[in-house]
């Protein structure tokens, strides 16, 4: 089962059986005690823990190996001594945890791992007081507030209010029996590099609507699937042992703009572009025949702001409205056209959105892809003449003005917002 519920008693027993587990704890001080705000447990004997302690007057962040029974006691709601601090769990223990089984390179929260993993999460009581917004200055890096420190401590990344806002516990168990380390997709061949600790009897299978190709696995190595007609739309590459999956990758229309799968290499990007265009323009894709000017330029920049404000997406320049790949004109040079688009984004979208630009060569025609990632806050289009910020979201294939509640919610996601 990929997801469901697990009795907390099962997790307590699992932790109790281990001599040590790797933990990260975020503690917030109230008037009388140190209270657990967030705890992460990693059940991984192969990765040594890097011990860290950040201490402030109102918060403490700890990363250390902790005896399994001590972690289990915290999970079931008992006060425990950790690194000289008496830690009190926040509220009564939960009876169950949400369970997720994740493939390799799958993102949940702000975490991506090359190997599959199982995660259990427990949310805190909604009535639990949240840490304050005081500056944190002490025996650790300085931060504007608790949430910024938490994000830096857990992920070494800027604060994202969607991450761990409601989680009390997150327990992670790597699944390294077998996984897909790298997949290379060419015009007529798919190559998969398979690694793992328990691959005896495993099968690697490529499936698509009209058929499938299974291959027995005799250990770690490189396995090949011929693609006489290219990679079929909606293909599934499955590494399995009997009826249990070890790892998998799905190849529907690629969703540019969101986290790209680092394990998948498109050796010839043309097939990737074909699959993307097969689903047409929509929530995550906007096409332009050439580098836009006038009203078309404003529309593209508003769409980029909308992509960054929500789930990400891609603008393809060199594709007509009827999804024909026409390519960029020969003059000016492709580099100059790319620089022109980058300059437009720099001048008119703020704060600077998270994006990458790249040129895709498709049968001798060049297409410029502007891949925009979700930025975790609202991004504004600011007209160069009026200098008035405007906010947009993506609704299906359309870019529409954001409503006041949507704008307010977007600004609450990030401590640093656009200056109005």
Short mmCIF file of C-alpha atoms in Angstrom, two decimals:
data_model
loop_
_atom_site.label_atom_id
_atom_site.label_comp_id
_atom_site.label_asym_id
_atom_site.label_seq_id
_atom_site.Cartn_x
_atom_site.Cartn_y
_atom_site.Cartn_z
CA UNK A 1 0.00 0.00 0.00
CA UNK A 2 1.41 3.40 -0.99
CA UNK A 3 -0.35 5.31 1.76
CA UNK A 4 -2.69 4.82 4.70
CA UNK A 5 -2.55 4.85 8.49
CA UNK A 6 -0.22 3.13 10.99
CA UNK A 7 -0.97 2.66 14.66
CA UNK A 8 1.41 4.81 16.70
CA UNK A 9 2.08 1.79 18.97
CA UNK A 10 3.68 0.05 15.98
CA UNK A 11 6.07 3.00 15.49
CA UNK A 12 6.85 3.12 19.22
CA UNK A 13 7.77 -0.56 19.14
CA UNK A 14 9.88 -0.06 16.01
CA UNK A 15 11.88 2.75 17.64
CA UNK A 16 12.24 0.88 20.95
CA UNK A 17 13.96 -2.03 19.21
CA UNK A 18 16.79 0.17 17.90
CA UNK A 19 19.86 1.01 19.94
CA UNK A 20 20.06 4.49 18.40
CA UNK A 21 18.15 6.56 15.86
CA UNK A 22 19.11 9.83 14.19
CA UNK A 23 16.88 12.67 15.34
CA UNK A 24 16.34 16.36 14.71
CA UNK A 25 14.32 18.18 17.35
CA UNK A 26 12.96 21.72 17.31
CA UNK A 27 12.07 22.92 20.83
CA UNK A 28 10.20 26.06 21.82
CA UNK A 29 10.33 27.52 25.34
CA UNK A 30 7.18 28.51 27.17
CA UNK A 31 6.98 29.95 30.69
CA UNK A 32 7.81 26.67 32.42
CA UNK A 33 9.41 24.14 30.07
CA UNK A 34 10.91 23.21 26.71
CA UNK A 35 8.16 21.89 24.49
CA UNK A 36 8.64 19.74 21.40
CA UNK A 37 7.52 21.67 18.32
CA UNK A 38 8.79 19.29 15.62
CA UNK A 39 10.71 16.02 15.61
CA UNK A 40 12.28 14.09 12.76
CA UNK A 41 13.56 10.53 13.11
CA UNK A 42 15.65 8.83 10.42
CA UNK A 43 15.91 5.04 10.61
CA UNK A 44 19.14 4.80 8.63
CA UNK A 45 22.12 2.85 9.90
CA UNK A 46 24.18 3.65 6.78
CA UNK A 47 24.31 7.44 7.17
CA UNK A 48 26.25 8.87 10.13
CA UNK A 49 24.54 11.71 11.94
CA UNK A 50 26.11 15.18 11.99
CA UNK A 51 25.66 16.42 15.54
CA UNK A 52 24.48 20.04 15.78
CA UNK A 53 23.05 22.25 18.51
CA UNK A 54 21.61 25.75 18.07
CA UNK A 55 20.58 27.31 21.39
CA UNK A 56 18.58 30.51 21.88
CA UNK A 57 16.65 31.92 24.82
CA UNK A 58 13.29 30.85 23.35
CA UNK A 59 14.24 28.01 20.99
CA UNK A 60 16.65 25.11 20.70
CA UNK A 61 17.43 22.94 17.67
CA UNK A 62 19.17 19.57 18.15
CA UNK A 63 20.54 16.98 15.75
CA UNK A 64 22.08 13.93 17.42
CA UNK A 65 21.90 10.14 17.78
CA UNK A 66 19.30 9.34 20.42
CA UNK A 67 18.65 5.97 22.10
CA UNK A 68 15.71 4.31 20.39
CA UNK A 69 13.74 3.87 23.65
CA UNK A 70 14.13 7.61 24.41
CA UNK A 71 12.77 8.56 20.98
CA UNK A 72 9.95 6.05 21.45
CA UNK A 73 9.06 7.58 24.83
CA UNK A 74 8.86 11.07 23.28
CA UNK A 75 6.67 9.71 20.50
CA UNK A 76 4.21 8.22 22.98
CA UNK A 77 4.02 11.48 24.94
CA UNK A 78 6.45 11.07 27.86
CA UNK A 79 8.83 13.78 29.05
CA UNK A 80 12.48 12.91 28.38
CA UNK A 81 15.95 14.32 29.06
CA UNK A 82 17.73 15.11 25.78
CA UNK A 83 21.21 16.68 25.77
CA UNK A 84 20.65 18.16 29.22
CA UNK A 85 17.18 19.53 28.37
CA UNK A 86 13.91 18.23 29.78
CA UNK A 87 11.69 17.93 26.71
CA UNK A 88 7.91 17.90 27.09
CA UNK A 89 5.79 16.66 24.17
CA UNK A 90 3.10 19.11 23.06
CA UNK A 91 -0.33 17.69 23.82
CA UNK A 92 -1.52 14.08 24.13
CA UNK A 93 -0.02 11.47 21.78
CA UNK A 94 -1.81 10.66 18.53
CA UNK A 95 -3.21 7.16 18.09
CA UNK A 96 -2.11 6.84 14.46
CA UNK A 97 0.29 8.23 11.87
CA UNK A 98 -0.24 8.94 8.19
CA UNK A 99 1.85 6.55 6.11
CA UNK A 100 3.39 7.24 2.71
CA UNK A 101 5.53 4.97 0.55
CA UNK A 102 7.55 7.09 -1.86
CA UNK A 103 9.54 6.13 -4.94
CA UNK A 104 13.05 7.40 -5.56
CA UNK A 105 13.36 11.09 -6.50
CA UNK A 106 9.82 11.77 -5.22
CA UNK A 107 9.39 14.98 -3.25
CA UNK A 108 7.35 15.19 -0.09
CA UNK A 109 7.58 18.23 2.13
CA UNK A 110 10.94 19.60 1.05
CA UNK A 111 12.79 16.29 0.84
CA UNK A 112 13.93 14.30 -2.20
CA UNK A 113 16.05 11.14 -1.91
CA UNK A 114 17.52 9.01 -4.72
CA UNK A 115 16.16 5.84 -3.12
CA UNK A 116 12.57 4.98 -2.17
CA UNK A 117 11.49 5.56 1.42
CA UNK A 118 8.59 5.11 3.79
CA UNK A 119 7.46 8.14 5.81
CA UNK A 120 5.15 8.41 8.79
CA UNK A 121 3.83 11.80 9.86
CA UNK A 122 1.85 12.89 12.90
CA UNK A 123 0.25 16.33 13.03
CA UNK A 124 0.25 18.41 16.19
CA UNK A 125 -2.89 19.50 17.98
CA UNK A 126 -4.33 22.54 16.22
CA UNK A 127 -4.75 24.24 19.61
CA UNK A 128 -1.03 24.06 20.38
CA UNK A 129 0.46 27.58 20.62
CA UNK A 130 2.86 28.46 17.80
CA UNK A 131 6.37 29.81 18.54
CA UNK A 132 6.63 33.58 18.48
CA UNK A 133 8.19 35.77 15.82
CA UNK A 134 11.04 37.07 17.97
CA UNK A 135 14.54 37.42 16.57
CA UNK A 136 16.69 34.40 17.41
CA UNK A 137 20.18 35.41 18.54
CA UNK A 138 22.38 33.04 20.49
CA UNK A 139 24.63 29.98 20.13
CA UNK A 140 23.79 29.42 16.47
CA UNK A 141 23.12 31.46 13.33
CA UNK A 142 20.83 34.45 13.81
CA UNK A 143 17.32 34.35 12.32
CA UNK A 144 14.32 36.64 11.97
CA UNK A 145 12.02 34.12 13.63
CA UNK A 146 11.49 30.50 14.63
CA UNK A 147 10.10 29.37 11.26
CA UNK A 148 13.15 30.64 9.38
CA UNK A 149 15.47 28.85 11.81
CA UNK A 150 13.46 25.64 11.50
CA UNK A 151 13.64 25.62 7.70
CA UNK A 152 17.37 26.35 7.73
CA UNK A 153 18.04 23.66 10.33
CA UNK A 154 16.02 20.93 8.64
CA UNK A 155 16.62 21.68 4.96
CA UNK A 156 19.28 24.41 4.63
CA UNK A 157 16.69 26.28 2.57
CA UNK A 158 14.66 29.50 2.97
CA UNK A 159 11.46 29.37 4.94
CA UNK A 160 8.40 27.83 3.32
CA UNK A 161 5.28 27.98 5.47
CA UNK A 162 3.88 24.89 3.77
CA UNK A 163 6.67 22.73 5.18
CA UNK A 164 6.19 21.24 8.66
CA UNK A 165 3.74 23.94 9.72
CA UNK A 166 1.38 21.30 11.11
CA UNK A 167 3.70 18.32 11.59
CA UNK A 168 4.70 17.24 15.08
CA UNK A 169 6.61 14.12 13.98
CA UNK A 170 8.13 12.87 10.74
CA UNK A 171 9.75 9.41 10.70
CA UNK A 172 11.68 8.30 7.62
CA UNK A 173 12.87 4.80 6.75
CA UNK A 174 15.01 4.36 3.59
CA UNK A 175 14.09 1.43 1.33
CA UNK A 176 17.30 0.40 -0.42
CA UNK A 177 16.41 -3.10 -1.62
CA UNK A 178 16.56 -1.75 -5.17
CA UNK A 179 16.14 1.53 -6.96
CA UNK A 180 16.57 3.26 -10.30
CA UNK A 181 19.71 5.34 -10.04
CA UNK A 182 19.60 6.75 -13.57
CA UNK A 183 17.34 6.46 -16.60
CA UNK A 184 18.56 7.66 -19.99
CA UNK A 185 15.96 8.09 -22.73
CA UNK A 186 17.12 8.34 -26.31
CA UNK A 187 15.16 8.35 -29.57
CA UNK A 188 15.29 4.54 -29.85
CA UNK A 189 16.64 3.22 -26.53
CA UNK A 190 15.86 3.47 -22.80
CA UNK A 191 18.75 2.62 -20.49
CA UNK A 192 18.21 2.04 -16.75
CA UNK A 193 20.99 1.86 -14.14
CA UNK A 194 19.74 -0.30 -11.26
CA UNK A 195 21.37 -0.48 -7.82
CA UNK A 196 20.30 -1.97 -4.50
CA UNK A 197 20.96 -4.35 -1.64
CA UNK A 198 18.41 -7.11 -2.38
CA UNK A 199 17.83 -7.52 -6.11
CA UNK A 200 17.69 -11.33 -6.31
CA UNK A 201 14.55 -12.34 -8.18
CA UNK A 202 13.64 -8.78 -9.13
CA UNK A 203 12.13 -7.80 -12.48
CA UNK A 204 12.47 -4.57 -14.44
CA UNK A 205 9.45 -3.90 -16.63
CA UNK A 206 8.63 -1.18 -19.16
CA UNK A 207 4.87 -0.95 -19.75
CA UNK A 208 2.73 1.19 -22.05
CA UNK A 209 -0.83 1.09 -23.35
CA UNK A 210 -0.11 -1.39 -26.16
CA UNK A 211 2.27 -3.78 -24.40
CA UNK A 212 5.16 -4.34 -22.00
CA UNK A 213 8.76 -5.56 -21.87
CA UNK A 214 9.85 -7.42 -18.68
CA UNK A 215 13.50 -8.19 -17.93
CA UNK A 216 14.76 -10.35 -15.05
CA UNK A 217 17.33 -8.63 -12.84
CA UNK A 218 20.46 -10.58 -11.91
CA UNK A 219 21.98 -7.85 -9.75
CA UNK A 220 23.02 -4.22 -9.93
CA UNK A 221 23.83 -3.10 -13.44
CA UNK A 222 22.65 -1.42 -16.63
CA UNK A 223 19.57 -2.70 -18.44
CA UNK A 224 18.33 -1.64 -21.88
CA UNK A 225 14.94 -1.46 -23.58
CA UNK A 226 14.84 -0.86 -27.35
CA UNK A 227 12.34 1.81 -28.43
CA UNK A 228 11.75 1.21 -32.15
CA UNK A 229 8.98 3.82 -32.16
CA UNK A 230 10.33 6.05 -29.41
CA UNK A 231 9.08 6.19 -25.84
CA UNK A 232 5.31 5.75 -25.80
CA UNK A 233 3.19 8.34 -24.01
CA UNK A 234 2.24 7.35 -20.46
CA UNK A 235 4.95 4.68 -20.17
CA UNK A 236 5.77 3.14 -16.78
CA UNK A 237 9.16 1.75 -15.78
CA UNK A 238 8.71 -0.59 -12.82
CA UNK A 239 11.34 -2.32 -10.67
CA UNK A 240 9.49 -5.01 -8.73
CA UNK A 241 9.86 -8.21 -6.75
CA UNK A 242 6.88 -10.44 -7.47
CA UNK A 243 3.85 -8.23 -6.69
CA UNK A 244 5.74 -5.65 -4.59
CA UNK A 245 7.32 -2.59 -6.21
CA UNK A 246 10.84 -1.51 -5.29
CA UNK A 247 11.01 1.66 -7.40
CA UNK A 248 9.34 3.12 -10.48
CA UNK A 249 9.19 6.05 -12.88
CA UNK A 250 6.21 7.26 -14.86
CA UNK A 251 6.55 9.16 -18.14
CA UNK A 252 3.36 11.11 -18.82
CA UNK A 253 3.63 14.59 -20.30
CA UNK A 254 6.61 16.10 -18.45
CA UNK A 255 5.61 18.84 -16.04
CA UNK A 256 8.22 21.49 -16.56
CA UNK A 257 8.68 24.12 -13.90
CA UNK A 258 8.37 21.82 -10.93
CA UNK A 259 11.22 19.83 -9.40
CA UNK A 260 12.88 17.98 -12.27
CA UNK A 261 13.74 14.32 -11.69
CA UNK A 262 17.52 14.27 -11.42
CA UNK A 263 17.62 10.54 -12.22
CA UNK A 264 16.05 10.94 -15.71
CA UNK A 265 18.24 12.14 -18.57
CA UNK A 266 16.65 12.90 -21.93
CA UNK A 267 19.56 12.15 -24.23
CA UNK A 268 17.72 13.74 -27.14
CA UNK A 269 15.30 16.41 -25.86
CA UNK A 270 12.99 16.19 -28.86
CA UNK A 271 10.98 13.23 -27.47
CA UNK A 272 10.55 15.09 -24.18
CA UNK A 273 9.10 18.07 -26.03
CA UNK A 274 6.77 15.83 -28.05
CA UNK A 275 5.36 14.23 -24.90
CA UNK A 276 4.90 17.61 -23.24
CA UNK A 277 2.98 19.03 -26.20
CA UNK A 278 0.80 15.93 -26.48
CA UNK A 279 -1.43 17.23 -23.66
CA UNK A 280 -1.62 20.76 -25.05
CA UNK A 281 -1.61 24.08 -23.26
CA UNK A 282 -3.00 23.97 -19.74
CA UNK A 283 -2.36 24.88 -16.14
CA UNK A 284 1.39 24.29 -16.43
CA UNK A 285 2.13 25.16 -20.06
CA UNK A 286 1.97 28.33 -22.17
CA UNK A 287 3.22 28.49 -25.77
CA UNK A 288 4.51 31.49 -27.74
CA UNK A 289 5.43 31.54 -31.41
CA UNK A 290 8.30 33.99 -30.85
CA UNK A 291 9.75 36.33 -28.26
CA UNK A 292 6.64 38.34 -27.44
CA UNK A 293 6.17 42.08 -27.79
CA UNK A 294 3.51 44.55 -26.64
CA UNK A 295 0.41 42.99 -25.05
CA UNK A 296 1.72 39.48 -25.73
CA UNK A 297 4.86 40.35 -23.74
CA UNK A 298 2.74 41.47 -20.76
CA UNK A 299 0.68 38.28 -20.95
CA UNK A 300 3.79 36.10 -20.87
CA UNK A 301 5.27 37.94 -17.87
CA UNK A 302 1.96 37.79 -15.99
CA UNK A 303 1.88 34.04 -16.65
CA UNK A 304 5.43 33.63 -15.32
CA UNK A 305 4.43 35.50 -12.15
CA UNK A 306 1.36 33.23 -11.85
CA UNK A 307 3.44 30.07 -12.31
CA UNK A 308 5.88 31.17 -9.58
CA UNK A 309 3.03 32.15 -7.22
CA UNK A 310 1.48 28.69 -7.30
CA UNK A 311 2.69 25.33 -8.65
CA UNK A 312 5.19 26.31 -11.35
CA UNK A 313 4.98 25.80 -15.09
CA UNK A 314 6.74 26.44 -18.38
CA UNK A 315 6.57 28.93 -21.22
CA UNK A 316 7.71 27.48 -24.55
CA UNK A 317 8.85 30.06 -27.10
CA UNK A 318 9.04 28.76 -30.66
CA UNK A 319 5.70 26.88 -30.57
CA UNK A 320 2.59 28.21 -32.32
CA UNK A 321 -0.90 28.40 -30.83
CA UNK A 322 -1.85 25.15 -32.60
CA UNK A 323 1.14 23.44 -30.88
CA UNK A 324 3.29 23.24 -34.01
CA UNK A 325 7.01 23.53 -33.33
CA UNK A 326 8.08 26.43 -35.55
CA UNK A 327 11.37 27.20 -33.78
CA UNK A 328 12.98 30.50 -32.97
CA UNK A 329 13.89 32.79 -35.90
CA UNK A 330 17.50 32.77 -37.05
CA UNK A 331 17.93 36.49 -36.33
CA UNK A 332 18.68 37.76 -33.84
CA UNK A 333 20.74 34.88 -32.48
CA UNK A 334 19.15 32.42 -30.08
CA UNK A 335 21.43 33.69 -27.30
CA UNK A 336 20.19 37.25 -27.81
CA UNK A 337 16.57 36.12 -27.80
CA UNK A 338 17.12 34.22 -24.57
CA UNK A 339 18.83 37.25 -22.99
CA UNK A 340 15.91 39.45 -24.06
CA UNK A 341 13.43 37.19 -22.26
CA UNK A 342 15.64 36.98 -19.17
CA UNK A 343 15.83 40.80 -19.16
CA UNK A 344 12.03 41.09 -19.36
CA UNK A 345 11.62 38.81 -16.36
CA UNK A 346 14.27 40.73 -14.39
CA UNK A 347 12.62 44.08 -15.13
CA UNK A 348 8.96 43.20 -14.60
CA UNK A 349 8.54 40.26 -12.19
CA UNK A 350 9.39 40.67 -8.53
CA UNK A 351 10.77 39.39 -6.40
CA UNK A 352 12.98 37.50 -8.84
CA UNK A 353 11.08 34.27 -9.59
CA UNK A 354 12.77 30.85 -9.38
CA UNK A 355 13.25 29.74 -12.99
CA UNK A 356 15.67 28.29 -15.50
CA UNK A 357 15.91 28.99 -19.22
CA UNK A 358 17.18 26.41 -21.67
CA UNK A 359 17.18 25.88 -25.41
CA UNK A 360 15.75 22.61 -26.77
CA UNK A 361 16.83 21.45 -30.21
CA UNK A 362 14.00 19.61 -31.98
CA UNK A 363 14.75 18.35 -35.49
CA UNK A 364 16.92 21.37 -36.16
CA UNK A 365 14.40 23.84 -34.72
CA UNK A 366 15.26 25.57 -31.49
CA UNK A 367 12.67 26.15 -28.75
CA UNK A 368 13.31 28.28 -25.68
CA UNK A 369 11.88 26.80 -22.47
CA UNK A 370 11.38 29.07 -19.45
CA UNK A 371 10.88 26.59 -16.60
CA UNK A 372 9.38 28.31 -13.55
CA UNK A 373 9.37 26.63 -10.15
CA UNK A 374 6.86 27.21 -7.39
CA UNK A 375 8.27 29.98 -5.20
CA UNK A 376 6.16 29.55 -2.06
CA UNK A 377 4.88 33.14 -2.10
CA UNK A 378 3.16 35.68 -4.35
CA UNK A 379 5.09 37.23 -7.25
CA UNK A 380 4.02 40.47 -8.89
CA UNK A 381 4.03 41.69 -12.46
CA UNK A 382 5.06 45.34 -12.32
CA UNK A 383 4.43 47.41 -15.41
CA UNK A 384 7.50 49.48 -16.31
CA UNK A 385 5.38 52.59 -16.89
CA UNK A 386 2.86 52.59 -14.03
CA UNK A 387 5.09 50.64 -11.60
CA UNK A 388 1.88 49.26 -10.10
CA UNK A 389 2.22 45.63 -8.92
CA UNK A 390 -0.37 43.16 -10.17
CA UNK A 391 -0.86 39.59 -8.95
CA UNK A 392 -2.06 36.61 -10.97
CA UNK A 393 -2.77 32.91 -10.64
CA UNK A 394 -3.21 30.13 -13.17
CA UNK A 395 -6.70 28.66 -13.62
CA UNK A 396 -6.57 25.88 -16.20
CA UNK A 397 -4.99 27.30 -19.37
CA UNK A 398 -5.75 30.90 -18.34
CA UNK A 399 -3.85 33.50 -16.33
CA UNK A 400 -6.32 35.49 -14.23
CA UNK A 401 -5.99 38.25 -11.62
CA UNK A 402 -5.60 36.94 -8.09
CA UNK A 403 -8.35 37.82 -5.62
CA UNK A 404 -7.62 39.63 -2.37
CA UNK A 405 -7.81 36.50 -0.16
CA UNK A 406 -5.46 34.65 -2.53
CA UNK A 407 -2.99 37.53 -2.45
CA UNK A 408 -3.13 37.75 1.34
CA UNK A 409 -2.64 33.98 1.71
CA UNK A 410 0.32 34.13 -0.66
CA UNK A 411 2.03 36.85 1.35
CA UNK A 412 1.55 34.90 4.56
CA UNK A 413 3.63 32.11 3.04
CA UNK A 414 6.85 34.10 3.16
CA UNK A 415 8.38 36.55 5.63
CA UNK A 416 9.70 38.79 2.85
CA UNK A 417 7.03 40.04 0.46
CA UNK A 418 6.89 42.41 -2.49
CA UNK A 419 7.03 46.06 -1.50
CA UNK A 420 3.77 47.69 -2.55
#
